[in-house]
PDB file of C-alpha atoms in Angstrom:
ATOM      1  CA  UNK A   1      -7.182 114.149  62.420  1.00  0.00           C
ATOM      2  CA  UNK A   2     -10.750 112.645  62.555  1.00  0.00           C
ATOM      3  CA  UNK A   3     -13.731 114.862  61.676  1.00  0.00           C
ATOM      4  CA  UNK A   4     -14.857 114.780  64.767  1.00  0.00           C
ATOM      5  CA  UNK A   5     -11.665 115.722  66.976  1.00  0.00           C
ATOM      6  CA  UNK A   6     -11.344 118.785  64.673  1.00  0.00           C
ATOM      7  CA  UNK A   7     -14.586 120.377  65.609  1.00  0.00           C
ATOM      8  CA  UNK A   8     -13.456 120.155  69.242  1.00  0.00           C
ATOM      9  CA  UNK A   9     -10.289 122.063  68.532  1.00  0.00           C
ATOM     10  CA  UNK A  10     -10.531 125.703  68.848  1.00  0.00           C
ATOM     11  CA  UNK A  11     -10.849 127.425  65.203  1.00  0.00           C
ATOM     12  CA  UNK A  12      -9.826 131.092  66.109  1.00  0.00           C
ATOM     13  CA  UNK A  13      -6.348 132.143  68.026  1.00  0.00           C
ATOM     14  CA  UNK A  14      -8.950 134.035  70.557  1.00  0.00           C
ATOM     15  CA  UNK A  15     -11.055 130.888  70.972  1.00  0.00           C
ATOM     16  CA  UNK A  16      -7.865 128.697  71.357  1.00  0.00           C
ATOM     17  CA  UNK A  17      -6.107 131.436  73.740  1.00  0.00           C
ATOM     18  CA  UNK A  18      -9.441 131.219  75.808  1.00  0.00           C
ATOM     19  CA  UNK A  19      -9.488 127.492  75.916  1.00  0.00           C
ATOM     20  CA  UNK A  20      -5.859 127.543  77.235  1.00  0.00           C
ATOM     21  CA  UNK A  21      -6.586 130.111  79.469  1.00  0.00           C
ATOM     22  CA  UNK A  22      -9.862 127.592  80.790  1.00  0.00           C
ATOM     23  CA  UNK A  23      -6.854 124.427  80.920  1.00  0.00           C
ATOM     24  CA  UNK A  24      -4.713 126.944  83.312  1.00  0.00           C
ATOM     25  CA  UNK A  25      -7.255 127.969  85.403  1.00  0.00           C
ATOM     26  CA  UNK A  26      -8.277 124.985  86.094  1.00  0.00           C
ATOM     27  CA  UNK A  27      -5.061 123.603  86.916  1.00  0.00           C
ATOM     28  CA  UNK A  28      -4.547 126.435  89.536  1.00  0.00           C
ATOM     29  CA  UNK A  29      -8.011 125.691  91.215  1.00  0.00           C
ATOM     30  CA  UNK A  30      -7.144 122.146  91.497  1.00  0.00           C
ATOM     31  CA  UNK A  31      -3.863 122.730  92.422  1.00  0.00           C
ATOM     32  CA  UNK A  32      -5.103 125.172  95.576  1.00  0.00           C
ATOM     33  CA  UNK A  33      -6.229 122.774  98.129  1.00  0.00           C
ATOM     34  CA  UNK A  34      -3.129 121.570  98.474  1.00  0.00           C
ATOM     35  CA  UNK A  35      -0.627 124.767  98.003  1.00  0.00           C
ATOM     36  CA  UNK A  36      -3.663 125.295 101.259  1.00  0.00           C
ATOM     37  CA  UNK A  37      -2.232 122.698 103.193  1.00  0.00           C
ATOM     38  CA  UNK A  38       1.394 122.997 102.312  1.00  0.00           C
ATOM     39  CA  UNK A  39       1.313 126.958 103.573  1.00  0.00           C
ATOM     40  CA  UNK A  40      -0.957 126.512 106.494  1.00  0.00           C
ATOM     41  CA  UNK A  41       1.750 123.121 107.964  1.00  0.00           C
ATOM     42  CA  UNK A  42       5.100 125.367 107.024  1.00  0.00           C
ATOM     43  CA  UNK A  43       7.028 124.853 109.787  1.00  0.00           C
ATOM     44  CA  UNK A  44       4.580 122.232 111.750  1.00  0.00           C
ATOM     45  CA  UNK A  45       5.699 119.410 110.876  1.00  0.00           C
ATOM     46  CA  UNK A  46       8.490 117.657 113.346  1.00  0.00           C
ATOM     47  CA  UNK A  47       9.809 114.043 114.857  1.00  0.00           C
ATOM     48  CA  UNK A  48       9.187 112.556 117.842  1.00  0.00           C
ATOM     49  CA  UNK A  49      12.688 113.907 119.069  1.00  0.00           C
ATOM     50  CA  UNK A  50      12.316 117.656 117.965  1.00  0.00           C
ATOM     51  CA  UNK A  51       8.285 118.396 118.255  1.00  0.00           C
ATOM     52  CA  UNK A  52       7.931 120.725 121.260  1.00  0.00           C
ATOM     53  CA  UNK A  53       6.217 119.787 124.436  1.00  0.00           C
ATOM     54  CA  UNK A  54       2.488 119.836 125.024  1.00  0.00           C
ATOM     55  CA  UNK A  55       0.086 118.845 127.072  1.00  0.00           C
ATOM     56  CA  UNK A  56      -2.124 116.778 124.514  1.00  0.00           C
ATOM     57  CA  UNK A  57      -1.333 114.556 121.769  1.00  0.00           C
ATOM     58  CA  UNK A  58      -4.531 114.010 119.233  1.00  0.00           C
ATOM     59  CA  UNK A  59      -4.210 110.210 117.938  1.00  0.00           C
ATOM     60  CA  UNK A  60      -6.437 110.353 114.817  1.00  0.00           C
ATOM     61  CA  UNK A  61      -8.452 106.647 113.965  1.00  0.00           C
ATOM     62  CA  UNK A  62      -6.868 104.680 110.812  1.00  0.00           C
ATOM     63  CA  UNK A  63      -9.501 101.933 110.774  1.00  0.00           C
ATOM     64  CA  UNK A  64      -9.889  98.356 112.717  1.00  0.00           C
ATOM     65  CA  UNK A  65      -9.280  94.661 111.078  1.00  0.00           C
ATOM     66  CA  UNK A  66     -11.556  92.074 113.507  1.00  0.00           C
ATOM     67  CA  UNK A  67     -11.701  94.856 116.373  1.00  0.00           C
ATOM     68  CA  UNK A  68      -7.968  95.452 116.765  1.00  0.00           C
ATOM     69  CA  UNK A  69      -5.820  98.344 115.268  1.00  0.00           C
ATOM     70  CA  UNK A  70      -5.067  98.291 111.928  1.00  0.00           C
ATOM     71  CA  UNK A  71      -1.300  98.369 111.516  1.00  0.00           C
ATOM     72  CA  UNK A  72      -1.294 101.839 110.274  1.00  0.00           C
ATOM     73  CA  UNK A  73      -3.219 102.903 113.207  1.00  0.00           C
ATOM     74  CA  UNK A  74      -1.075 100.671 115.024  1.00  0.00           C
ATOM     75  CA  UNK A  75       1.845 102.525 114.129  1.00  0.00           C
ATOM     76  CA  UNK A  76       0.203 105.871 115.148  1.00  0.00           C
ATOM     77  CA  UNK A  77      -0.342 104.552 118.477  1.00  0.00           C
ATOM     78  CA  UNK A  78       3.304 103.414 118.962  1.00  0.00           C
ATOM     79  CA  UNK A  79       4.430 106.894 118.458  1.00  0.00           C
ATOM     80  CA  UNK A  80       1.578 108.649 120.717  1.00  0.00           C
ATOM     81  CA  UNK A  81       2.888 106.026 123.497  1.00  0.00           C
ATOM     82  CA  UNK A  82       6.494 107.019 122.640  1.00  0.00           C
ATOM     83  CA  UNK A  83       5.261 110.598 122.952  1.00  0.00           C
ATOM     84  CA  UNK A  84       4.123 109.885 126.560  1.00  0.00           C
ATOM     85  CA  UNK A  85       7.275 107.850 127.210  1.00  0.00           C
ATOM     86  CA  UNK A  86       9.689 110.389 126.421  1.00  0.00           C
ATOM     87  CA  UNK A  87       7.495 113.479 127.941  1.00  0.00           C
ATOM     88  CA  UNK A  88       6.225 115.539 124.785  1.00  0.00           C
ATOM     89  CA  UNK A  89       2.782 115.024 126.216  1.00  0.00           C
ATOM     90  CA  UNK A  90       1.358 114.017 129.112  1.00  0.00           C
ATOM     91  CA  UNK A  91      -2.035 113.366 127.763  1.00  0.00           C
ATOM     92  CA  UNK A  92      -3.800 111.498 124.489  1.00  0.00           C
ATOM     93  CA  UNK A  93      -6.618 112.151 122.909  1.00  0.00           C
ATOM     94  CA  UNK A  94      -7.980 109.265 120.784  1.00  0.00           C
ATOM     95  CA  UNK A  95     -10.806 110.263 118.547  1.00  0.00           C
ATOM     96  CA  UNK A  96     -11.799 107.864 115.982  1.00  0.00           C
ATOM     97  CA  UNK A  97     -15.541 106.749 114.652  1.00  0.00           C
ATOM     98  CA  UNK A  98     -18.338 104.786 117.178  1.00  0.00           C
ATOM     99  CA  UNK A  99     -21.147 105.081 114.993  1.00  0.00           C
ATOM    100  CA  UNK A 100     -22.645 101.589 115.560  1.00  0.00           C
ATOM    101  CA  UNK A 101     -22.025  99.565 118.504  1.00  0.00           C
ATOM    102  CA  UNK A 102     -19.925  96.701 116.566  1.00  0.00           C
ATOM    103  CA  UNK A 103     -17.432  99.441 115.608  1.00  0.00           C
ATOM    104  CA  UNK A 104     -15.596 101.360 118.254  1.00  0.00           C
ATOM    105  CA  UNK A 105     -12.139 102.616 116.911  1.00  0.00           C
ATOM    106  CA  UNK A 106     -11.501 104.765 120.122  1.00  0.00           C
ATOM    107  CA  UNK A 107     -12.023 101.424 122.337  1.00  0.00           C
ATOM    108  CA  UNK A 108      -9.741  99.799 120.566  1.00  0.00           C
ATOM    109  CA  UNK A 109      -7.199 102.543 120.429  1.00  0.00           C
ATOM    110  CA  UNK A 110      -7.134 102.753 124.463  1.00  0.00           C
ATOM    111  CA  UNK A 111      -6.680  99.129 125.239  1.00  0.00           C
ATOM    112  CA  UNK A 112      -3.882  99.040 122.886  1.00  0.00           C
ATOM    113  CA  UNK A 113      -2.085 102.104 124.561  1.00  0.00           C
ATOM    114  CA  UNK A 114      -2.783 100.434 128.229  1.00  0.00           C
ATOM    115  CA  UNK A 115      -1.290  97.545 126.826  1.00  0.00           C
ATOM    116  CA  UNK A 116       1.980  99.098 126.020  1.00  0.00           C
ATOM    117  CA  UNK A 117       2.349 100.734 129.186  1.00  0.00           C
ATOM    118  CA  UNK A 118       0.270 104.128 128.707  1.00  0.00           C
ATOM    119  CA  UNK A 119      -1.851 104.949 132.248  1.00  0.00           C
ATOM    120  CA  UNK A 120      -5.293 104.588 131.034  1.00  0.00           C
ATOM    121  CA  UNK A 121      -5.916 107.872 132.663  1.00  0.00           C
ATOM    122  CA  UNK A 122      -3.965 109.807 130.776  1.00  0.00           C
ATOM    123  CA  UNK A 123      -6.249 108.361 128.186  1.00  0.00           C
ATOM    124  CA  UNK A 124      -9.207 110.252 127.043  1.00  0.00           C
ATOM    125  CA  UNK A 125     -11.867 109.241 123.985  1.00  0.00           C
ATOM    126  CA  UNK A 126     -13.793 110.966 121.517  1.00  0.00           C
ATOM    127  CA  UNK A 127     -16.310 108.669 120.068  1.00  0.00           C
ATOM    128  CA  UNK A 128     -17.605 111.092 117.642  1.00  0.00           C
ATOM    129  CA  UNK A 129     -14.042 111.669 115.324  1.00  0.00           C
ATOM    130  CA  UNK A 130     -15.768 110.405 112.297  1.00  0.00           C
ATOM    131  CA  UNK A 131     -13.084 112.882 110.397  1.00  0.00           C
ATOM    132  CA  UNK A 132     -10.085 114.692 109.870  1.00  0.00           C
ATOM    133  CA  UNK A 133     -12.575 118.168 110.648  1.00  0.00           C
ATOM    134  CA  UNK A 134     -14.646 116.425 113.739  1.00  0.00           C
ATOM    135  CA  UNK A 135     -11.669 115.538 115.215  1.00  0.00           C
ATOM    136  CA  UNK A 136     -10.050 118.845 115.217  1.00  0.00           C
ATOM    137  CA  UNK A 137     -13.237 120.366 116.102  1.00  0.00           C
ATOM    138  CA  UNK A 138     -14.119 118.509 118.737  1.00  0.00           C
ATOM    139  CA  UNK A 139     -10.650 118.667 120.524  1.00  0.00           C
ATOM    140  CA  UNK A 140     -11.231 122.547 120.682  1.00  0.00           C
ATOM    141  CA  UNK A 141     -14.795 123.042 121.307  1.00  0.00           C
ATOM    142  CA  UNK A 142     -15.977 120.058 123.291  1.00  0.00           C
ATOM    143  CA  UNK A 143     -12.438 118.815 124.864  1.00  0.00           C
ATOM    144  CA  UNK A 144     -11.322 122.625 125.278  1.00  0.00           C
ATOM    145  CA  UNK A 145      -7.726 121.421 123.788  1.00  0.00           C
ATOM    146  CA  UNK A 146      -6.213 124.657 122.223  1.00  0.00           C
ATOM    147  CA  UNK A 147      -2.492 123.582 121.854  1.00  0.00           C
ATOM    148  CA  UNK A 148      -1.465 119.824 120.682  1.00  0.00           C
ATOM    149  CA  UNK A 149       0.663 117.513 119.223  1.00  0.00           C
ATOM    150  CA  UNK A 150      -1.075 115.661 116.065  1.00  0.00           C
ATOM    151  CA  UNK A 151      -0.215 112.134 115.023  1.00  0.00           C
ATOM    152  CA  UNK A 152      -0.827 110.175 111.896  1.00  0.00           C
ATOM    153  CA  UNK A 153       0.609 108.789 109.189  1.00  0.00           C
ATOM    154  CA  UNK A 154       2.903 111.400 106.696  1.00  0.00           C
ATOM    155  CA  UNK A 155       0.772 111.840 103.932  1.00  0.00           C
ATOM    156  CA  UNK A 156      -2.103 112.757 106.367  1.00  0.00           C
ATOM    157  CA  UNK A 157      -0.240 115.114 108.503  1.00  0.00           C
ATOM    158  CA  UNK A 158      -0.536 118.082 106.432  1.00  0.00           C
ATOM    159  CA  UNK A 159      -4.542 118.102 106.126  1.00  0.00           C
ATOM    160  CA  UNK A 160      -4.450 117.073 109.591  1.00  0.00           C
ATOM    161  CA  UNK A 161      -2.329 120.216 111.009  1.00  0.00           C
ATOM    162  CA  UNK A 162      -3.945 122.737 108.256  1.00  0.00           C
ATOM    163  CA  UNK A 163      -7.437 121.904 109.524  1.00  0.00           C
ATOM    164  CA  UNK A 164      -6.832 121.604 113.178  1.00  0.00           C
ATOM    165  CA  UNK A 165      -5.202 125.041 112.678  1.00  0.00           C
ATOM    166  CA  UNK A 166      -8.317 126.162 110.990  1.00  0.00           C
ATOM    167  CA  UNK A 167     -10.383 124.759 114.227  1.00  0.00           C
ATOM    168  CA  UNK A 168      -8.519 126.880 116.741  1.00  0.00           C
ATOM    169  CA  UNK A 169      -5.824 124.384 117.769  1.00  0.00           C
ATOM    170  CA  UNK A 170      -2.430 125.724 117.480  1.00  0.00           C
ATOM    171  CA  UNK A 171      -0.641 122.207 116.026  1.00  0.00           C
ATOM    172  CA  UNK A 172       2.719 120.875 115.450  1.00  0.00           C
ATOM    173  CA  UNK A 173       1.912 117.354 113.400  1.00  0.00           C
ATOM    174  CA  UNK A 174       4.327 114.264 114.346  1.00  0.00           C
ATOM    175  CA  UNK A 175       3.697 112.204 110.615  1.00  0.00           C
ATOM    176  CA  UNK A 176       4.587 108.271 111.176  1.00  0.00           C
ATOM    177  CA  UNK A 177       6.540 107.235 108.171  1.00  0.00           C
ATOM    178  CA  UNK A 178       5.510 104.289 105.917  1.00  0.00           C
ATOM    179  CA  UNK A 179       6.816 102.072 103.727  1.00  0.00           C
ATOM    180  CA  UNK A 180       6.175 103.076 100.253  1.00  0.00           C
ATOM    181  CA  UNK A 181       3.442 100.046  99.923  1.00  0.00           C
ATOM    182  CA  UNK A 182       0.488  99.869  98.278  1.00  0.00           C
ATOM    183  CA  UNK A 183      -1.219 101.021 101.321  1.00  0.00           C
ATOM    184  CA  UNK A 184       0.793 104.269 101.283  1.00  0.00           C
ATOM    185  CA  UNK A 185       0.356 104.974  97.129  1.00  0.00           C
ATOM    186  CA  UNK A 186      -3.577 104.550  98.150  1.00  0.00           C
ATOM    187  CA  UNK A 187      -3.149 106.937 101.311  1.00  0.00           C
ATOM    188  CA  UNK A 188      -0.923 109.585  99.420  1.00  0.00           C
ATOM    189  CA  UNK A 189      -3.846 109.386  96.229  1.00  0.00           C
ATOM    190  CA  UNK A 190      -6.874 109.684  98.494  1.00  0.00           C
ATOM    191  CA  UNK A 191      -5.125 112.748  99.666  1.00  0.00           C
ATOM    192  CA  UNK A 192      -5.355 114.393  96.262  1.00  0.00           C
ATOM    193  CA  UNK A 193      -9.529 114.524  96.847  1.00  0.00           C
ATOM    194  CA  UNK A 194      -9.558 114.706 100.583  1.00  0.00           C
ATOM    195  CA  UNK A 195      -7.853 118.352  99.970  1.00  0.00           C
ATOM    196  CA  UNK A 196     -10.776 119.391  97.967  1.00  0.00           C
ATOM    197  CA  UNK A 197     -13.136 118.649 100.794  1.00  0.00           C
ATOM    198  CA  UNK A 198     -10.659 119.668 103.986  1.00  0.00           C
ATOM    199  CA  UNK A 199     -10.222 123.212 101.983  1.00  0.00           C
ATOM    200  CA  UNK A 200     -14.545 123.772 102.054  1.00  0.00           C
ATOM    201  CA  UNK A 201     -14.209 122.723 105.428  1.00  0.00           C
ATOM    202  CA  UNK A 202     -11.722 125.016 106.215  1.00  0.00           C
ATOM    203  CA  UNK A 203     -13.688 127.763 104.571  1.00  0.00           C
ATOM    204  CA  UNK A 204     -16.841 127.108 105.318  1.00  0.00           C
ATOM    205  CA  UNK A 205     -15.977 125.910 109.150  1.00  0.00           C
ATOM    206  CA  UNK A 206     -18.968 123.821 109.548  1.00  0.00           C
ATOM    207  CA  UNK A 207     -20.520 122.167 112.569  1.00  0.00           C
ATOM    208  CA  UNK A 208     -18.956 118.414 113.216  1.00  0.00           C
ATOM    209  CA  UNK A 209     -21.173 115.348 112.754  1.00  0.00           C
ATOM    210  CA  UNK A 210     -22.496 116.029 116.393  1.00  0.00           C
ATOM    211  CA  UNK A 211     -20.872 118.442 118.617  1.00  0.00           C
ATOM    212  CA  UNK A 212     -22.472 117.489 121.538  1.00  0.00           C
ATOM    213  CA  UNK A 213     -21.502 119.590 125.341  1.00  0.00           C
ATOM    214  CA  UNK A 214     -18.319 120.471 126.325  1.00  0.00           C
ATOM    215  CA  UNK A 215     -16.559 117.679 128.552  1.00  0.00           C
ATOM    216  CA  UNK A 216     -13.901 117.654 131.110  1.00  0.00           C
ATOM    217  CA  UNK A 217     -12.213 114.920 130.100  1.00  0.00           C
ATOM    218  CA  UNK A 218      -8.817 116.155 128.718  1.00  0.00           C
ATOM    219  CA  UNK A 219      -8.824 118.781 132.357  1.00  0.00           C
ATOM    220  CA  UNK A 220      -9.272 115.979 134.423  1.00  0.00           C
ATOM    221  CA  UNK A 221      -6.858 113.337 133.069  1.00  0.00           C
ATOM    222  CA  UNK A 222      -3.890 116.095 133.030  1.00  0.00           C
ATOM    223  CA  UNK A 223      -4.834 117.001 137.000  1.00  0.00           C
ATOM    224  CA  UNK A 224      -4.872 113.193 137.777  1.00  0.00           C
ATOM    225  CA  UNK A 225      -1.965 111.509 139.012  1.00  0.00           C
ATOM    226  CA  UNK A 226      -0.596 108.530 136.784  1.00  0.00           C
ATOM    227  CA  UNK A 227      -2.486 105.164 137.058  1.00  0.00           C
ATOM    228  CA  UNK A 228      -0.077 102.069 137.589  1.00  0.00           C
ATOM    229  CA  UNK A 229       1.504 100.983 134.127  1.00  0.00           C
ATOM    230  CA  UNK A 230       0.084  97.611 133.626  1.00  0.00           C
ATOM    231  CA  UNK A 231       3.607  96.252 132.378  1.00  0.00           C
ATOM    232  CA  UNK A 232       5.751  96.223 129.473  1.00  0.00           C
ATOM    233  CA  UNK A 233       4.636  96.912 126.357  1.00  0.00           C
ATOM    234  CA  UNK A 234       4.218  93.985 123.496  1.00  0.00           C
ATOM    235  CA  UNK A 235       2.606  92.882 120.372  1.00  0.00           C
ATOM    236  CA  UNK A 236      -0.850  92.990 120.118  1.00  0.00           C
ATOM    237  CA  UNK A 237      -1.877  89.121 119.516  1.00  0.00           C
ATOM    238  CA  UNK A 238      -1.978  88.399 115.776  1.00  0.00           C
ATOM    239  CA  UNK A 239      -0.548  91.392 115.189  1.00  0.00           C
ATOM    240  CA  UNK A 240       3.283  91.578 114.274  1.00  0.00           C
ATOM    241  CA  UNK A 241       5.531  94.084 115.604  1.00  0.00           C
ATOM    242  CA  UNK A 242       6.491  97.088 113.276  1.00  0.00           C
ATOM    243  CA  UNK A 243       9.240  96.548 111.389  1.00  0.00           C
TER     244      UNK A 243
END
């Protein structure tokens, strides 16, 4: 072994039990974000066909490619509208980031639900979701929304639940299934360091980006009636349709 490996290695069976005892520790720290997440969504996590009925589905932003959807968010969207179809919810909540005016994920995400047949009324938009812990945040304190339905993709749904549940929003998460892509090995590896974050969040509960006054958005778009449909739903131009 090289000189200078074997003055890193422990000399002493105390020193050497200590150093393992550093390795397991820090293996358990790292390892309690997530064990976090997995314990809060126990039991939270269902389909489109088995989730139970609520008023409000929360559709959380995935990004936009030239102003439009990406597919990922795309897909989300398909199974909020399904959602509405089938009558699991009779509202959506789109939250998603509008921090400069060439960006405007929520926009985006309404004209693509109107498009496929979702009453823009029972639309409502939070322009301020700029993440996971805004969202949820925001959907209890400034939308008043205490019991939803959460859609995203499936390696996202368990922060996503775990958090909102943290926020005051008693969730059951809907997760949208992938193809194992390189998209989804990137999603499913950013999740590994977003847990570190969503569990200080979670702990330390602080205030969202901007909080802003309570609105009456969500109240008023479940006392309205339905808005005309504006006709069957298709594929987004340039956009293909989900395999």
């Amino acid at each position: 072994m090289p000189a200078r490996l074997t003055r890193l290695v422990p000399r002493t069976t105390r020193a050497r039990r200590r150093t393992v005892q550093a390795v397991m520790l820090g293996a358990v720290l790292a390892l309690a974000p997530a064990t976090w997440m997995q314990t809060a969504s126990a039991g939270k996590l269902r389909t489109t066909a088995d989730v139970p009925a609520r008023d409000v589905a929360v559709v959380f932003g995935a990004g936009l490619w030239k102003g439009r959807p990406t597919p990922y968010l795309a897909h989300r969207l398909d199974t909020a509208a399904e959602l509405y179809r089938t009558g699991k919810v009779r509202v959506l909540l789109v939250t998603g980031d509008n921090s400069r005016t060439s960006y405007d994920e929520p926009s985006a995400m309404r004209a693509y639900l109107t498009a496929r047949g979702v009453p823009d009324n029972r639309i409502v938009s939070d322009y301020a979701g700029f993440d996971t812990w805004d969202s949820c945040v925001r959907a209890r304190k400034v939308f008043g929304v205490d019991r939803a339905v959460l859609v995203t993709q499936d390696f996202h749904i368990k922060r996503a639940v775990a958090l909102c549940d943290r926020a005051g929003v008693d969730a059951y998460g809907v997760g949208v299934p992938e193809p194992h892509d390189r998209t989804w090995y990137y999603g499913t590896t950013r999740e590994l360091f977003a847990a570190g974050k969503a569990a200080l969040d979670a702990g330390l509960r602080p205030d969202p980006h901007f909080l802003g006054p309570a609105e009456k958005g969500v109240a008023e778009a479940l006392a309205a009636q339905p808005s005309a449909s504006p006709g069957p739903a298709r594929p987004a131009e340039g956009m293909a349709p989900r395999p």
